[in-house]
Short mmCIF file of C-alpha atoms in Angstrom, two decimals:
data_model
loop_
_atom_site.label_atom_id
_atom_site.label_comp_id
_atom_site.label_asym_id
_atom_site.label_seq_id
_atom_site.Cartn_x
_atom_site.Cartn_y
_atom_site.Cartn_z
CA UNK A 1 -0.30 -0.02 0.19
CA UNK A 2 1.36 3.58 -0.95
CA UNK A 3 1.92 6.20 1.75
CA UNK A 4 -1.04 8.56 -0.18
CA UNK A 5 -2.95 5.84 -0.56
CA UNK A 6 -2.53 5.39 4.05
CA UNK A 7 -3.15 8.54 4.39
CA UNK A 8 -6.31 8.34 2.21
CA UNK A 9 -7.99 5.00 3.79
CA UNK A 10 -6.67 7.12 7.71
CA UNK A 11 -7.69 10.16 7.21
CA UNK A 12 -10.86 11.07 8.79
CA UNK A 13 -12.06 8.00 8.96
CA UNK A 14 -9.60 6.72 12.08
CA UNK A 15 -9.63 10.27 13.57
CA UNK A 16 -5.93 9.91 15.78
CA UNK A 17 -4.27 9.09 12.12
CA UNK A 18 -3.95 12.52 9.81
CA UNK A 19 -2.52 13.35 6.75
CA UNK A 20 -2.34 16.45 5.92
CA UNK A 21 -5.53 17.47 7.79
CA UNK A 22 -6.43 18.95 10.84
CA UNK A 23 -7.67 17.02 13.88
CA UNK A 24 -11.85 17.60 15.16
CA UNK A 25 -10.87 15.82 18.71
CA UNK A 26 -8.91 17.45 20.32
CA UNK A 27 -10.41 17.42 23.69
CA UNK A 28 -8.84 14.60 24.09
CA UNK A 29 -4.75 16.32 24.08
CA UNK A 30 -4.69 15.68 20.19
CA UNK A 31 -2.69 18.67 18.50
CA UNK A 32 -3.76 19.95 15.17
CA UNK A 33 -1.41 20.02 11.70
CA UNK A 34 -1.33 23.46 12.96
CA UNK A 35 -0.38 23.94 16.41
CA UNK A 36 3.54 23.42 17.47
CA UNK A 37 4.23 19.40 17.45
CA UNK A 38 7.16 17.47 20.24
CA UNK A 39 9.73 15.82 18.11
CA UNK A 40 11.43 12.71 19.64
CA UNK A 41 14.29 12.50 19.99
CA UNK A 42 14.44 10.56 16.61
CA UNK A 43 13.21 13.26 14.19
CA UNK A 44 16.04 13.38 12.31
CA UNK A 45 16.45 9.97 12.61
CA UNK A 46 13.10 9.53 11.09
CA UNK A 47 13.84 12.22 7.97
CA UNK A 48 17.42 10.37 7.20
CA UNK A 49 15.44 7.17 6.51
CA UNK A 50 12.98 8.94 4.57
CA UNK A 51 9.56 8.72 6.99
CA UNK A 52 6.70 10.34 6.04
CA UNK A 53 5.14 12.60 8.89
CA UNK A 54 2.31 13.26 10.44
CA UNK A 55 1.37 15.16 13.64
CA UNK A 56 -0.04 12.36 16.20
CA UNK A 57 -0.56 13.13 19.85
CA UNK A 58 0.85 16.03 19.48
CA UNK A 59 3.72 14.69 18.42
CA UNK A 60 5.48 14.79 14.60
CA UNK A 61 5.40 11.26 14.44
CA UNK A 62 6.66 8.21 11.90
CA UNK A 63 3.43 7.24 9.13
CA UNK A 64 5.81 4.93 7.46
CA UNK A 65 9.16 5.14 5.36
CA UNK A 66 10.04 5.90 1.49
CA UNK A 67 7.87 3.11 -0.22
CA UNK A 68 7.39 0.31 1.58
CA UNK A 69 3.39 0.44 2.27
CA UNK A 70 1.18 -0.48 5.69
CA UNK A 71 0.96 -4.11 4.70
CA UNK A 72 4.23 -5.01 3.69
CA UNK A 73 5.40 -3.24 7.31
CA UNK A 74 2.41 -5.08 8.83
CA UNK A 75 3.40 -7.90 7.46
CA UNK A 76 6.69 -7.74 8.88
CA UNK A 77 6.53 -7.63 12.05
CA UNK A 78 4.16 -10.19 11.95
CA UNK A 79 6.94 -12.25 10.19
CA UNK A 80 10.42 -11.26 11.27
CA UNK A 81 10.76 -8.01 13.27
CA UNK A 82 10.52 -4.04 13.58
CA UNK A 83 11.10 -1.13 15.24
CA UNK A 84 8.89 1.68 16.10
CA UNK A 85 9.81 4.62 17.97
CA UNK A 86 7.22 5.12 20.70
CA UNK A 87 8.98 7.76 22.30
CA UNK A 88 6.35 10.16 22.92
CA UNK A 89 5.14 8.32 25.82
CA UNK A 90 4.82 9.90 28.96
CA UNK A 91 7.67 7.63 31.13
CA UNK A 92 7.90 8.00 35.19
CA UNK A 93 9.44 7.58 38.28
CA UNK A 94 7.12 7.72 40.99
CA UNK A 95 9.68 6.72 44.23
CA UNK A 96 8.64 7.54 48.48
CA UNK A 97 7.80 4.77 51.11
CA UNK A 98 4.49 5.54 50.36
CA UNK A 99 4.63 5.18 46.39
CA UNK A 100 3.08 1.52 46.29
CA UNK A 101 -0.20 3.01 48.69
CA UNK A 102 -0.43 6.45 45.60
CA UNK A 103 -0.28 4.61 43.17
CA UNK A 104 -3.04 1.36 44.32
CA UNK A 105 -5.29 4.63 45.53
CA UNK A 106 -4.80 6.35 41.30
CA UNK A 107 -5.25 3.01 40.34
CA UNK A 108 -7.50 -1.12 40.55
CA UNK A 109 -3.60 -3.10 40.38
CA UNK A 110 -3.06 -4.99 43.34
CA UNK A 111 0.94 -3.42 42.78
CA UNK A 112 1.54 -4.91 46.16
CA UNK A 113 1.88 -7.80 45.26
CA UNK A 114 3.80 -7.35 41.93
CA UNK A 115 7.36 -8.84 42.29
CA UNK A 116 10.64 -6.78 41.60
CA UNK A 117 10.89 -5.63 37.36
CA UNK A 118 7.49 -6.92 37.24
CA UNK A 119 4.65 -5.29 35.46
CA UNK A 120 1.05 -5.46 34.68
CA UNK A 121 -1.46 -2.95 32.94
CA UNK A 122 -3.29 -0.62 34.54
CA UNK A 123 -5.47 1.71 34.23
CA UNK A 124 -5.94 5.51 35.97
CA UNK A 125 -9.34 6.01 37.08
CA UNK A 126 -11.45 9.59 37.56
CA UNK A 127 -14.05 9.44 40.76
CA UNK A 128 -16.75 8.27 38.15
CA UNK A 129 -14.56 5.10 37.54
CA UNK A 130 -13.33 6.60 33.78
CA UNK A 131 -10.57 5.69 32.07
CA UNK A 132 -8.24 8.95 32.25
CA UNK A 133 -5.71 7.33 30.38
CA UNK A 134 -4.56 3.64 30.15
CA UNK A 135 -1.20 2.78 31.43
CA UNK A 136 1.98 0.55 32.14
CA UNK A 137 3.32 0.10 35.92
CA UNK A 138 6.66 -1.87 36.42
CA UNK A 139 7.82 -1.98 40.07
CA UNK A 140 11.54 -1.93 40.31
CA UNK A 141 11.08 -2.16 44.20
CA UNK A 142 8.97 -1.66 47.43
CA UNK A 143 9.00 2.06 46.98
CA UNK A 144 10.48 2.42 43.55
CA UNK A 145 7.89 2.75 39.71
CA UNK A 146 8.20 2.75 36.38
CA UNK A 147 4.99 4.07 34.72
CA UNK A 148 4.46 4.67 31.24
CA UNK A 149 1.43 6.90 30.22
CA UNK A 150 -0.28 8.26 26.49
CA UNK A 151 1.37 10.85 24.83
CA UNK A 152 -1.74 11.76 23.77
CA UNK A 153 -2.63 12.34 27.24
CA UNK A 154 0.39 14.13 29.05
CA UNK A 155 -1.36 17.25 30.22
CA UNK A 156 -4.10 15.33 31.73
CA UNK A 157 -2.16 12.52 32.88
CA UNK A 158 0.26 15.38 34.39
CA UNK A 159 -1.92 17.62 36.14
CA UNK A 160 -3.63 14.79 37.25
CA UNK A 161 -0.49 13.46 39.09
CA UNK A 162 0.51 16.79 40.88
CA UNK A 163 -2.95 17.69 41.85
CA UNK A 164 -3.30 13.84 43.60
CA UNK A 165 0.11 14.10 44.46
CA UNK A 166 -0.38 17.61 46.74
CA UNK A 167 -3.04 15.23 48.41
CA UNK A 168 -1.21 12.36 49.20
CA UNK A 169 2.12 13.23 50.28
CA UNK A 170 -0.08 16.20 53.37
CA UNK A 171 -1.46 13.54 54.94
CA UNK A 172 1.86 11.19 54.82
CA UNK A 173 3.89 13.11 57.57
CA UNK A 174 6.59 10.79 58.56
CA UNK A 175 6.53 8.44 55.93
CA UNK A 176 7.54 11.25 54.19
CA UNK A 177 6.16 12.13 50.43
CA UNK A 178 5.84 10.43 46.92
CA UNK A 179 8.62 11.97 44.11
CA UNK A 180 7.21 11.74 40.92
CA UNK A 181 10.05 12.57 38.38
CA UNK A 182 8.99 12.91 34.50
CA UNK A 183 11.51 11.34 32.26
CA UNK A 184 11.28 14.16 29.47
CA UNK A 185 13.19 13.69 26.38
CA UNK A 186 14.17 9.55 27.09
CA UNK A 187 13.55 6.89 24.39
CA UNK A 188 11.14 5.01 24.23
CA UNK A 189 12.15 1.87 21.82
CA UNK A 190 9.70 -1.18 20.55
CA UNK A 191 11.31 -4.10 18.90
CA UNK A 192 8.52 -6.23 17.94
CA UNK A 193 7.75 -9.84 15.98
CA UNK A 194 9.51 -13.52 15.96
CA UNK A 195 13.41 -13.13 15.89
CA UNK A 196 13.26 -9.87 18.14
CA UNK A 197 14.64 -12.21 20.87
CA UNK A 198 17.84 -13.73 18.77
CA UNK A 199 18.41 -10.00 17.19
CA UNK A 200 18.02 -8.53 20.71
CA UNK A 201 20.40 -11.36 22.02
CA UNK A 202 23.00 -11.28 19.54
CA UNK A 203 24.50 -8.28 21.01
CA UNK A 204 23.80 -8.57 25.12
CA UNK A 205 24.93 -11.55 27.37
CA UNK A 206 22.29 -11.49 29.15
CA UNK A 207 20.39 -13.87 29.03
CA UNK A 208 17.10 -12.67 26.98
CA UNK A 209 15.44 -16.00 27.63
CA UNK A 210 14.78 -15.51 31.31
CA UNK A 211 13.39 -12.41 30.57
CA UNK A 212 9.33 -13.17 29.87
CA UNK A 213 6.66 -11.22 28.73
CA UNK A 214 5.70 -9.02 31.41
CA UNK A 215 9.38 -8.31 33.21
CA UNK A 216 11.73 -5.98 32.92
CA UNK A 217 15.18 -5.70 34.21
CA UNK A 218 18.19 -3.64 33.22
CA UNK A 219 20.31 -5.06 30.07
CA UNK A 220 23.83 -4.21 28.87
CA UNK A 221 23.89 -3.76 24.56
CA UNK A 222 26.66 -3.36 23.50
CA UNK A 223 28.12 -0.85 25.77
CA UNK A 224 24.98 0.62 27.10
CA UNK A 225 23.53 -0.29 29.67
CA UNK A 226 19.63 -0.09 29.18
CA UNK A 227 15.97 -0.78 30.89
CA UNK A 228 14.18 -3.31 29.20
CA UNK A 229 10.63 -4.75 29.04
CA UNK A 230 9.77 -7.83 27.42
CA UNK A 231 5.76 -6.82 25.67
CA UNK A 232 4.44 -4.25 22.93
CA UNK A 233 1.74 -3.20 21.76
CA UNK A 234 1.93 -5.94 18.72
CA UNK A 235 0.68 -9.24 20.08
CA UNK A 236 3.93 -11.03 19.07
CA UNK A 237 7.11 -11.63 21.58
CA UNK A 238 10.03 -8.19 21.35
CA UNK A 239 11.09 -5.46 23.75
CA UNK A 240 9.81 -1.97 24.64
CA UNK A 241 13.72 -0.11 25.60
CA UNK A 242 13.93 2.66 27.23
CA UNK A 243 17.06 5.26 26.53
CA UNK A 244 17.97 7.59 27.40
CA UNK A 245 17.87 11.84 25.86
CA UNK A 246 22.01 11.42 24.71
CA UNK A 247 21.59 7.24 23.48
CA UNK A 248 18.71 7.36 21.94
CA UNK A 249 19.61 8.02 17.91
CA UNK A 250 23.69 5.37 18.47
CA UNK A 251 20.69 2.71 20.22
CA UNK A 252 18.16 3.44 17.70
CA UNK A 253 21.75 2.77 14.67
CA UNK A 254 22.30 -0.43 16.55
CA UNK A 255 18.61 -1.53 17.17
CA UNK A 256 17.41 -1.18 13.29
CA UNK A 257 20.31 -3.06 10.96
CA UNK A 258 18.57 -6.46 8.75
CA UNK A 259 16.54 -7.83 9.38
CA UNK A 260 15.12 -5.34 11.34
CA UNK A 261 13.04 -2.82 9.34
CA UNK A 262 11.46 0.80 11.00
CA UNK A 263 7.94 0.87 11.56
CA UNK A 264 5.94 3.54 11.50
CA UNK A 265 1.58 4.91 12.68
CA UNK A 266 0.26 2.87 9.64
CA UNK A 267 1.45 -0.46 10.95
CA UNK A 268 1.17 -0.51 14.48
CA UNK A 269 -2.78 0.47 14.35
CA UNK A 270 -3.59 -2.43 12.44
CA UNK A 271 -0.84 -4.52 14.67
CA UNK A 272 -2.27 -3.25 17.58
CA UNK A 273 -6.19 -4.03 16.49
CA UNK A 274 -5.76 -7.40 15.41
CA UNK A 275 -3.98 -7.80 18.37
CA UNK A 276 -7.44 -6.71 20.63
CA UNK A 277 -5.42 -3.43 22.26
CA UNK A 278 -7.14 -0.84 23.07
CA UNK A 279 -5.95 2.80 21.57
CA UNK A 280 -6.96 5.73 24.34
CA UNK A 281 -8.96 7.99 22.74
CA UNK A 282 -10.59 5.25 20.38
CA UNK A 283 -11.74 2.62 22.73
CA UNK A 284 -10.78 4.10 25.58
CA UNK A 285 -12.15 7.68 27.34
CA UNK A 286 -12.76 9.13 30.93
CA UNK A 287 -16.48 7.86 30.36
CA UNK A 288 -15.62 4.17 29.61
CA UNK A 289 -15.01 1.92 33.39
CA UNK A 290 -12.83 -0.26 32.97
CA UNK A 291 -15.72 -2.65 33.37
CA UNK A 292 -17.28 -1.90 30.41
CA UNK A 293 -13.60 -2.30 28.58
CA UNK A 294 -13.35 -5.37 29.44
CA UNK A 295 -10.79 -4.56 31.60
CA UNK A 296 -11.59 -6.87 34.78
CA UNK A 297 -8.40 -8.31 34.94
CA UNK A 298 -6.29 -5.45 35.65
CA UNK A 299 -8.89 -5.06 39.16
CA UNK A 300 -7.05 -6.86 41.59
CA UNK A 301 -9.77 -9.73 43.95
CA UNK A 302 -8.73 -8.40 46.50
CA UNK A 303 -9.45 -5.27 45.33
CA UNK A 304 -12.21 -5.65 43.42
CA UNK A 305 -14.50 -6.24 47.11
CA UNK A 306 -12.59 -4.04 48.93
CA UNK A 307 -11.86 -1.54 47.03
CA UNK A 308 -9.65 2.06 48.30
CA UNK A 309 -9.12 3.36 44.99
CA UNK A 310 -11.06 5.85 42.76
CA UNK A 311 -14.01 5.14 41.52
CA UNK A 312 -14.61 1.57 43.33
CA UNK A 313 -17.77 1.95 44.90
CA UNK A 314 -19.23 2.72 40.02
CA UNK A 315 -16.07 -0.29 39.71
CA UNK A 316 -18.16 -2.62 42.30
CA UNK A 317 -21.60 -1.45 41.88
CA UNK A 318 -20.95 -2.72 37.58
CA UNK A 319 -19.13 -5.34 38.70
CA UNK A 320 -21.52 -7.34 40.64
CA UNK A 321 -24.76 -6.13 38.98
CA UNK A 322 -23.43 -5.39 35.21
CA UNK A 323 -22.58 -2.47 33.01
CA UNK A 324 -25.31 -1.45 30.71
CA UNK A 325 -22.40 -2.18 27.52
CA UNK A 326 -19.33 -3.80 26.62
CA UNK A 327 -16.65 -3.42 23.96
CA UNK A 328 -16.66 -6.73 21.71
CA UNK A 329 -14.81 -7.88 18.60
CA UNK A 330 -16.44 -7.57 15.66
CA UNK A 331 -15.95 -8.89 12.12
CA UNK A 332 -17.58 -7.24 9.59
CA UNK A 333 -18.80 -8.64 5.69
CA UNK A 334 -17.87 -6.52 2.55
CA UNK A 335 -16.18 -3.31 3.38
CA UNK A 336 -14.85 -2.19 6.92
CA UNK A 337 -16.53 -0.94 9.45
CA UNK A 338 -14.73 2.29 10.70
CA UNK A 339 -14.18 4.41 13.75
CA UNK A 340 -18.28 5.55 14.78
CA UNK A 341 -19.89 3.26 12.62
CA UNK A 342 -23.57 2.07 14.49
CA UNK A 343 -24.03 -1.42 15.09
CA UNK A 344 -27.58 -2.42 14.77
CA UNK A 345 -29.57 -5.44 15.50
CA UNK A 346 -30.28 -7.20 12.74
CA UNK A 347 -32.34 -5.86 9.86
CA UNK A 348 -32.20 -2.69 11.45
CA UNK A 349 -34.52 -2.73 14.68
CA UNK A 350 -32.69 -1.26 17.03
CA UNK A 351 -29.89 1.14 17.31
CA UNK A 352 -27.09 -1.19 19.36
CA UNK A 353 -23.62 0.35 19.52
CA UNK A 354 -20.88 2.40 18.37
CA UNK A 355 -17.70 0.99 16.60
CA UNK A 356 -14.71 2.33 17.56
CA UNK A 357 -12.02 1.24 15.74
CA UNK A 358 -11.72 -1.03 12.33
CA UNK A 359 -9.38 -1.97 9.42
CA UNK A 360 -9.11 -4.21 7.15
CA UNK A 361 -6.56 -7.31 8.38
CA UNK A 362 -3.15 -8.01 6.75
CA UNK A 363 -3.25 -11.21 8.56
CA UNK A 364 -6.39 -12.21 9.02
CA UNK A 365 -8.09 -10.82 4.87
CA UNK A 366 -10.94 -9.75 6.95
CA UNK A 367 -12.55 -6.64 8.21
CA UNK A 368 -11.83 -6.50 11.62
CA UNK A 369 -13.45 -3.92 14.46
CA UNK A 370 -13.76 -3.55 18.13
CA UNK A 371 -15.76 -1.00 19.53
CA UNK A 372 -19.13 -0.77 22.74
CA UNK A 373 -22.94 -2.99 23.09
CA UNK A 374 -25.58 -3.45 24.92
CA UNK A 375 -24.72 -5.77 26.87
CA UNK A 376 -27.27 -9.21 26.94
CA UNK A 377 -25.88 -8.89 22.83
CA UNK A 378 -22.00 -9.17 24.01
CA UNK A 379 -21.94 -12.73 23.80
CA UNK A 380 -19.96 -14.42 20.75
CA UNK A 381 -21.44 -15.88 17.96
CA UNK A 382 -24.28 -12.67 17.72
CA UNK A 383 -24.73 -11.52 14.35
CA UNK A 384 -25.91 -7.75 13.94
CA UNK A 385 -25.10 -5.26 11.16
CA UNK A 386 -23.05 -2.31 11.14
CA UNK A 387 -23.66 0.84 9.45
CA UNK A 388 -21.11 1.33 6.34
CA UNK A 389 -21.30 4.19 3.83
CA UNK A 390 -25.11 4.37 4.58
CA UNK A 391 -25.11 0.69 4.06
CA UNK A 392 -25.76 -2.32 6.23
CA UNK A 393 -23.97 -5.47 6.46
CA UNK A 394 -23.65 -7.98 8.30
CA UNK A 395 -21.76 -8.90 12.03
CA UNK A 396 -20.40 -11.64 13.84
CA UNK A 397 -19.63 -11.10 17.32
CA UNK A 398 -15.77 -12.23 17.33
CA UNK A 399 -13.35 -12.85 21.12
CA UNK A 400 -10.63 -11.37 20.72
CA UNK A 401 -7.37 -10.82 19.87
CA UNK A 402 -8.54 -11.82 16.72
CA UNK A 403 -4.84 -13.33 16.18
CA UNK A 404 -3.33 -15.46 18.07
CA UNK A 405 -0.95 -13.90 20.58
CA UNK A 406 3.12 -15.01 20.21
CA UNK A 407 4.52 -13.92 23.64
CA UNK A 408 7.17 -15.15 25.46
CA UNK A 409 6.37 -17.02 28.68
CA UNK A 410 9.51 -19.11 28.90
#
C-alpha cells in the first residue's frame, strides 16, 4: 500500500491518524497540524530514513518509511522483526515509602503483590470510574515504580498526578512524600516480532530467555545499560527499551539493522487492533469504565472486594450488577467499519452501539473491528449489522484478540 493510499484510508476515517488535515478531536489531547508539534529524539533519524511524518498525539511521528507500504510493514513485524519509535510516550518514576499505596489509590491494580521488575497493564480512574488513561506500571522495588502513560493524555495525566500527589503527601507525615520524576526527552523503542529476541540476544550477554512476558531488567547492550521490558503493543514477542536522551540515536541505529525494519504508525494501528489492544481516545475515554472496556482483569482480586481506589464505588457496582454496555470484537462483511460506525440489531431494528476502531486485517484477510454494544448482545457468535457508507452490513461478534498472541512466557 502506498503512502498516499494509507493517508487516504486513515485521514478522516480514523481521527487519530492525519494526512495534511487537522484533527477533530482536540479535546482528547491530539494536536492539529496547525499547532506546534513536539518531536522525539529520533525526529532527524526518521527524516534521514525517508519517513512520512504526520501529527499524532501532539508529536510529529512517522506514518511510514520510503516506499514501504503499511501492509508490507505490518507483515514484516508478524513474520520477522520491526522497530517503532514510541518516545512520545510519557515515562515516569515514582519513589517513596508509600509509593505502592499511592499508586494503588490511583489505579485498581494489586501493585503490592507484584514481584520486583514485573509489570501490569493498569488504568488511571476518575471519581466516576472513568478511564483517565491506560498505563503500564512496572515495580522496581517496594518504594519505586516506573510508569508509562500515553502522549495524547500527557497534560491531563501530569495534572492529575500533581493534584493527587499534593493531596496524598499532605497526609503522610513521618512516612515522607512520594516523589514523581518525569523522564523528559528519554527515548523509548519497541522491538517487535518473532525474530526480536534472537536479534537482541546477539547484542547482549544477558540471557533473554529469563526475561519473560511482563518482566524487565537493566540489560547491557553493546556498551549501553538499558531498561528492557518484555512486551509490546503488537501481539508478538518483543521488547520496549527505555533510553537516556544522549544515547537514543545511537541505540536506534544499533537496533535498526537488517533484518529489522523501521515501522510507522500505519502498521502500528493494524497490529494493535489484531492483537485486541485499545487505543486511548478511540476505544477508551473518561466516560468508559474498566468493566465496560473488558479490562476487569487489571483489577486485583482483593481490590474488587475491598476497593480503596479512586472510582471504586462505580466499578464495584458494575462488577456486581454488570455494565450496560461492553467492548466487543466484530468481523464485518464487505467494506470495513471505521470509527463511529453504528451497530444495529438484525434488519436495523434497534441501535445497539458503535464501532470505535476498525480495519481490513492484513493478517486475517477479514474486516475486523472493536466497539461497544448493549449488554445482552455481547456474546460471541451474535449476529448484528453495522452501518458502513449508509449501508447495513452483516457482522459477527468475535472474541479478541483476533490474532493469537506470541508472547514469550518461558
